Amino acid sequence: MSNDKPAVPPFDPAAAGWEPYGHEGFIGLVGPFWARKAGDSYEYAFLAEPKHHNRRHVVQGGMLMTFADRSMGMACWYANGKRPQATVQLDMHFVDAVQIGEFVEAKCEVVRRTRALIFMNADLVVGTRVVATAKGIWKTLGVS
């Protein structure tokens, strides 16, 4: 089935300085995800593969949500001194379709911290094109 878009040129994340991570559990099924050092934290990305497509042959929204949750959670984990945490809320807005072969990056930011909660925002981008936005809240476990 054609999606009426030209083929995306191949991209090699490893050649661009990215390293694969998260090959266990659920992420092992949908990944690999890619990471690279950025200051005190990391940047996260994934390469859209045929296994990620929906019935319209673009990336399934659930894949973008999974990627946002993991990327924001990892950015939060580093910002929180690597303390155990859990996602308590994740809101997502889908802005543009992601084509198979595109490289999606998460631009994550800590918005606010309380003793037990961390509020996060993220833009998922392909190059400079925003494809989704996310807002979420993570709870530091063991803190009331």
PDB file of C-alpha atoms in Angstrom:
ATOM      1  CA  MET A   1       0.000   0.000   0.000  1.00  0.00           C
ATOM      2  CA  SER A   2       1.428   3.400  -0.971  1.00  0.00           C
ATOM      3  CA  ASN A   3       1.402   6.283   1.471  1.00  0.00           C
ATOM      4  CA  ASP A   4       1.930   8.835  -1.346  1.00  0.00           C
ATOM      5  CA  LYS A   5       5.205  10.038   0.173  1.00  0.00           C
ATOM      6  CA  PRO A   6       8.647   9.638  -1.410  1.00  0.00           C
ATOM      7  CA  ALA A   7      10.932   7.040   0.140  1.00  0.00           C
ATOM      8  CA  VAL A   8      12.955   8.316   3.097  1.00  0.00           C
ATOM      9  CA  PRO A   9      16.719   8.093   2.478  1.00  0.00           C
ATOM     10  CA  PRO A  10      18.463   5.565   4.764  1.00  0.00           C
ATOM     11  CA  PHE A  11      19.879   6.906   8.031  1.00  0.00           C
ATOM     12  CA  ASP A  12      22.526   5.167  10.146  1.00  0.00           C
ATOM     13  CA  PRO A  13      22.198   6.301  13.799  1.00  0.00           C
ATOM     14  CA  ALA A  14      25.496   4.622  14.810  1.00  0.00           C
ATOM     15  CA  ALA A  15      27.404   6.543  12.125  1.00  0.00           C
ATOM     16  CA  ALA A  16      25.847   9.755  13.509  1.00  0.00           C
ATOM     17  CA  GLY A  17      27.122   9.102  17.058  1.00  0.00           C
ATOM     18  CA  TRP A  18      24.057   7.386  18.544  1.00  0.00           C
ATOM     19  CA  GLU A  19      24.292   4.163  20.580  1.00  0.00           C
ATOM     20  CA  PRO A  20      21.504   1.552  20.885  1.00  0.00           C
ATOM     21  CA  TYR A  21      19.951   0.964  24.319  1.00  0.00           C
ATOM     22  CA  GLY A  22      17.009  -0.747  25.954  1.00  0.00           C
ATOM     23  CA  HIS A  23      17.073  -4.235  24.505  1.00  0.00           C
ATOM     24  CA  GLU A  24      15.177  -5.874  27.377  1.00  0.00           C
ATOM     25  CA  GLY A  25      11.475  -6.342  28.069  1.00  0.00           C
ATOM     26  CA  PHE A  26       8.903  -4.450  26.048  1.00  0.00           C
ATOM     27  CA  ILE A  27      11.437  -1.958  24.680  1.00  0.00           C
ATOM     28  CA  GLY A  28      13.346  -4.918  23.234  1.00  0.00           C
ATOM     29  CA  LEU A  29      10.251  -5.709  21.166  1.00  0.00           C
ATOM     30  CA  VAL A  30       9.676  -2.203  19.799  1.00  0.00           C
ATOM     31  CA  GLY A  31      13.267  -0.901  19.763  1.00  0.00           C
ATOM     32  CA  PRO A  32      16.056  -0.424  19.517  1.00  0.00           C
ATOM     33  CA  PHE A  33      15.977   3.047  20.935  1.00  0.00           C
ATOM     34  CA  TRP A  34      19.092   5.171  20.549  1.00  0.00           C
ATOM     35  CA  ALA A  35      20.870   7.473  23.016  1.00  0.00           C
ATOM     36  CA  ARG A  36      23.734   9.920  22.966  1.00  0.00           C
ATOM     37  CA  LYS A  37      25.312  11.998  25.708  1.00  0.00           C
ATOM     38  CA  ALA A  38      24.096  15.587  25.987  1.00  0.00           C
ATOM     39  CA  GLY A  39      25.616  17.459  28.926  1.00  0.00           C
ATOM     40  CA  ASP A  40      24.530  15.826  32.209  1.00  0.00           C
ATOM     41  CA  SER A  41      21.864  13.725  30.510  1.00  0.00           C
ATOM     42  CA  TYR A  42      21.174  11.994  27.208  1.00  0.00           C
ATOM     43  CA  GLU A  43      19.190  12.569  24.043  1.00  0.00           C
ATOM     44  CA  TYR A  44      16.918   9.750  22.833  1.00  0.00           C
ATOM     45  CA  ALA A  45      15.732   8.657  19.406  1.00  0.00           C
ATOM     46  CA  PHE A  46      14.373   5.776  17.341  1.00  0.00           C
ATOM     47  CA  LEU A  47      14.488   4.861  13.680  1.00  0.00           C
ATOM     48  CA  ALA A  48      10.991   4.153  12.343  1.00  0.00           C
ATOM     49  CA  GLU A  49      10.996   0.590  10.995  1.00  0.00           C
ATOM     50  CA  PRO A  50       8.362  -1.374   9.065  1.00  0.00           C
ATOM     51  CA  LYS A  51       7.338  -3.136  12.333  1.00  0.00           C
ATOM     52  CA  HIS A  52       6.142   0.272  13.638  1.00  0.00           C
ATOM     53  CA  HIS A  53       3.538   0.939  10.934  1.00  0.00           C
ATOM     54  CA  ASN A  54      -0.206   1.147  11.322  1.00  0.00           C
ATOM     55  CA  ARG A  55      -2.886   0.447   8.700  1.00  0.00           C
ATOM     56  CA  ARG A  56      -2.012   3.711   6.920  1.00  0.00           C
ATOM     57  CA  HIS A  57       1.655   2.620   6.737  1.00  0.00           C
ATOM     58  CA  VAL A  58       2.902   5.443   8.950  1.00  0.00           C
ATOM     59  CA  VAL A  59       4.205   5.010  12.510  1.00  0.00           C
ATOM     60  CA  GLN A  60       1.555   3.801  14.966  1.00  0.00           C
ATOM     61  CA  GLY A  61       0.618   6.400  17.595  1.00  0.00           C
ATOM     62  CA  GLY A  62       1.209   3.849  20.355  1.00  0.00           C
ATOM     63  CA  MET A  63       4.844   3.611  19.273  1.00  0.00           C
ATOM     64  CA  LEU A  64       5.229   7.370  19.618  1.00  0.00           C
ATOM     65  CA  MET A  65       3.615   7.204  23.082  1.00  0.00           C
ATOM     66  CA  THR A  66       5.920   4.369  24.143  1.00  0.00           C
ATOM     67  CA  PHE A  67       8.930   6.311  22.894  1.00  0.00           C
ATOM     68  CA  ALA A  68       7.806   9.528  24.647  1.00  0.00           C
ATOM     69  CA  ASP A  69       7.181   7.687  27.932  1.00  0.00           C
ATOM     70  CA  ARG A  70      10.592   6.008  27.892  1.00  0.00           C
ATOM     71  CA  SER A  71      12.513   9.096  26.744  1.00  0.00           C
ATOM     72  CA  MET A  72      10.846  11.457  29.207  1.00  0.00           C
ATOM     73  CA  GLY A  73      11.194   8.873  31.964  1.00  0.00           C
ATOM     74  CA  MET A  74      14.914   8.460  31.293  1.00  0.00           C
ATOM     75  CA  ALA A  75      15.471  12.237  31.179  1.00  0.00           C
ATOM     76  CA  CYS A  76      13.517  12.502  34.437  1.00  0.00           C
ATOM     77  CA  TRP A  77      15.533   9.652  35.999  1.00  0.00           C
ATOM     78  CA  TYR A  78      18.825  11.445  35.303  1.00  0.00           C
ATOM     79  CA  ALA A  79      17.415  14.761  36.549  1.00  0.00           C
ATOM     80  CA  ASN A  80      16.227  12.985  39.715  1.00  0.00           C
ATOM     81  CA  GLY A  81      19.567  11.437  40.656  1.00  0.00           C
ATOM     82  CA  LYS A  82      18.624   8.015  39.202  1.00  0.00           C
ATOM     83  CA  ARG A  83      16.015   7.421  41.927  1.00  0.00           C
ATOM     84  CA  PRO A  84      13.203   4.915  41.236  1.00  0.00           C
ATOM     85  CA  GLN A  85      10.124   6.513  39.705  1.00  0.00           C
ATOM     86  CA  ALA A  86       6.907   5.760  37.862  1.00  0.00           C
ATOM     87  CA  THR A  87       4.847   7.544  35.223  1.00  0.00           C
ATOM     88  CA  VAL A  88       1.584   8.765  36.753  1.00  0.00           C
ATOM     89  CA  GLN A  89       0.277  10.772  33.790  1.00  0.00           C
ATOM     90  CA  LEU A  90       1.185  11.100  30.114  1.00  0.00           C
ATOM     91  CA  ASP A  91      -0.681  13.342  27.663  1.00  0.00           C
ATOM     92  CA  MET A  92       0.142  13.196  23.969  1.00  0.00           C
ATOM     93  CA  HIS A  93      -0.739  15.291  20.950  1.00  0.00           C
ATOM     94  CA  PHE A  94      -0.028  13.904  17.488  1.00  0.00           C
ATOM     95  CA  VAL A  95       0.983  16.726  15.159  1.00  0.00           C
ATOM     96  CA  ASP A  96       2.232  15.058  11.957  1.00  0.00           C
ATOM     97  CA  ALA A  97       2.655  11.532  10.609  1.00  0.00           C
ATOM     98  CA  VAL A  98       6.034   9.805  10.911  1.00  0.00           C
ATOM     99  CA  GLN A  99       7.098   7.915   7.804  1.00  0.00           C
ATOM    100  CA  ILE A 100       8.882   4.577   7.938  1.00  0.00           C
ATOM    101  CA  GLY A 101      12.616   5.278   7.719  1.00  0.00           C
ATOM    102  CA  GLU A 102      12.462   8.611   9.563  1.00  0.00           C
ATOM    103  CA  PHE A 103      14.617   9.214  12.649  1.00  0.00           C
ATOM    104  CA  VAL A 104      12.548  10.539  15.563  1.00  0.00           C
ATOM    105  CA  GLU A 105      14.240  12.410  18.409  1.00  0.00           C
ATOM    106  CA  ALA A 106      12.793  13.376  21.799  1.00  0.00           C
ATOM    107  CA  LYS A 107      13.550  16.869  23.096  1.00  0.00           C
ATOM    108  CA  CYS A 108      12.769  16.492  26.816  1.00  0.00           C
ATOM    109  CA  GLU A 109      12.658  19.140  29.505  1.00  0.00           C
ATOM    110  CA  VAL A 110      11.990  19.194  33.242  1.00  0.00           C
ATOM    111  CA  VAL A 111       9.335  21.866  33.803  1.00  0.00           C
ATOM    112  CA  ARG A 112       8.898  21.694  37.587  1.00  0.00           C
ATOM    113  CA  ARG A 113       9.921  19.554  40.525  1.00  0.00           C
ATOM    114  CA  THR A 114       8.310  19.032  43.892  1.00  0.00           C
ATOM    115  CA  ARG A 115       9.475  16.705  46.619  1.00  0.00           C
ATOM    116  CA  ALA A 116       7.679  13.720  45.099  1.00  0.00           C
ATOM    117  CA  LEU A 117       6.728  14.737  41.542  1.00  0.00           C
ATOM    118  CA  ILE A 118       8.540  15.809  38.393  1.00  0.00           C
ATOM    119  CA  PHE A 119       6.652  17.535  35.577  1.00  0.00           C
ATOM    120  CA  MET A 120       8.060  16.996  32.079  1.00  0.00           C
ATOM    121  CA  ASN A 121       7.477  18.263  28.531  1.00  0.00           C
ATOM    122  CA  ALA A 122       8.786  16.813  25.285  1.00  0.00           C
ATOM    123  CA  ASP A 123       8.665  17.491  21.588  1.00  0.00           C
ATOM    124  CA  LEU A 124       9.148  14.522  19.280  1.00  0.00           C
ATOM    125  CA  VAL A 125      10.856  15.785  16.145  1.00  0.00           C
ATOM    126  CA  VAL A 126      12.061  14.560  12.782  1.00  0.00           C
ATOM    127  CA  GLY A 127      14.778  17.066  11.959  1.00  0.00           C
ATOM    128  CA  THR A 128      13.091  20.394  12.717  1.00  0.00           C
ATOM    129  CA  ARG A 129       9.543  19.071  12.102  1.00  0.00           C
ATOM    130  CA  VAL A 130       7.511  18.524  15.291  1.00  0.00           C
ATOM    131  CA  VAL A 131       5.568  15.260  14.945  1.00  0.00           C
ATOM    132  CA  ALA A 132       4.157  15.021  18.488  1.00  0.00           C
ATOM    133  CA  THR A 133       4.166  16.811  21.826  1.00  0.00           C
ATOM    134  CA  ALA A 134       3.908  15.256  25.263  1.00  0.00           C
ATOM    135  CA  LYS A 135       3.435  16.345  28.863  1.00  0.00           C
ATOM    136  CA  GLY A 136       3.838  14.012  31.784  1.00  0.00           C
ATOM    137  CA  ILE A 137       4.203  13.623  35.525  1.00  0.00           C
ATOM    138  CA  TRP A 138       6.573  11.167  37.223  1.00  0.00           C
ATOM    139  CA  LYS A 139       6.424  10.202  40.878  1.00  0.00           C
ATOM    140  CA  THR A 140       9.575   9.507  42.832  1.00  0.00           C
ATOM    141  CA  LEU A 141       8.909   6.161  44.524  1.00  0.00           C
ATOM    142  CA  GLY A 142       9.248   5.912  48.287  1.00  0.00           C
ATOM    143  CA  VAL A 143       8.481   9.623  48.778  1.00  0.00           C
ATOM    144  CA  SER A 144       5.070  10.794  50.028  1.00  0.00           C
TER     145      SER A 144
END
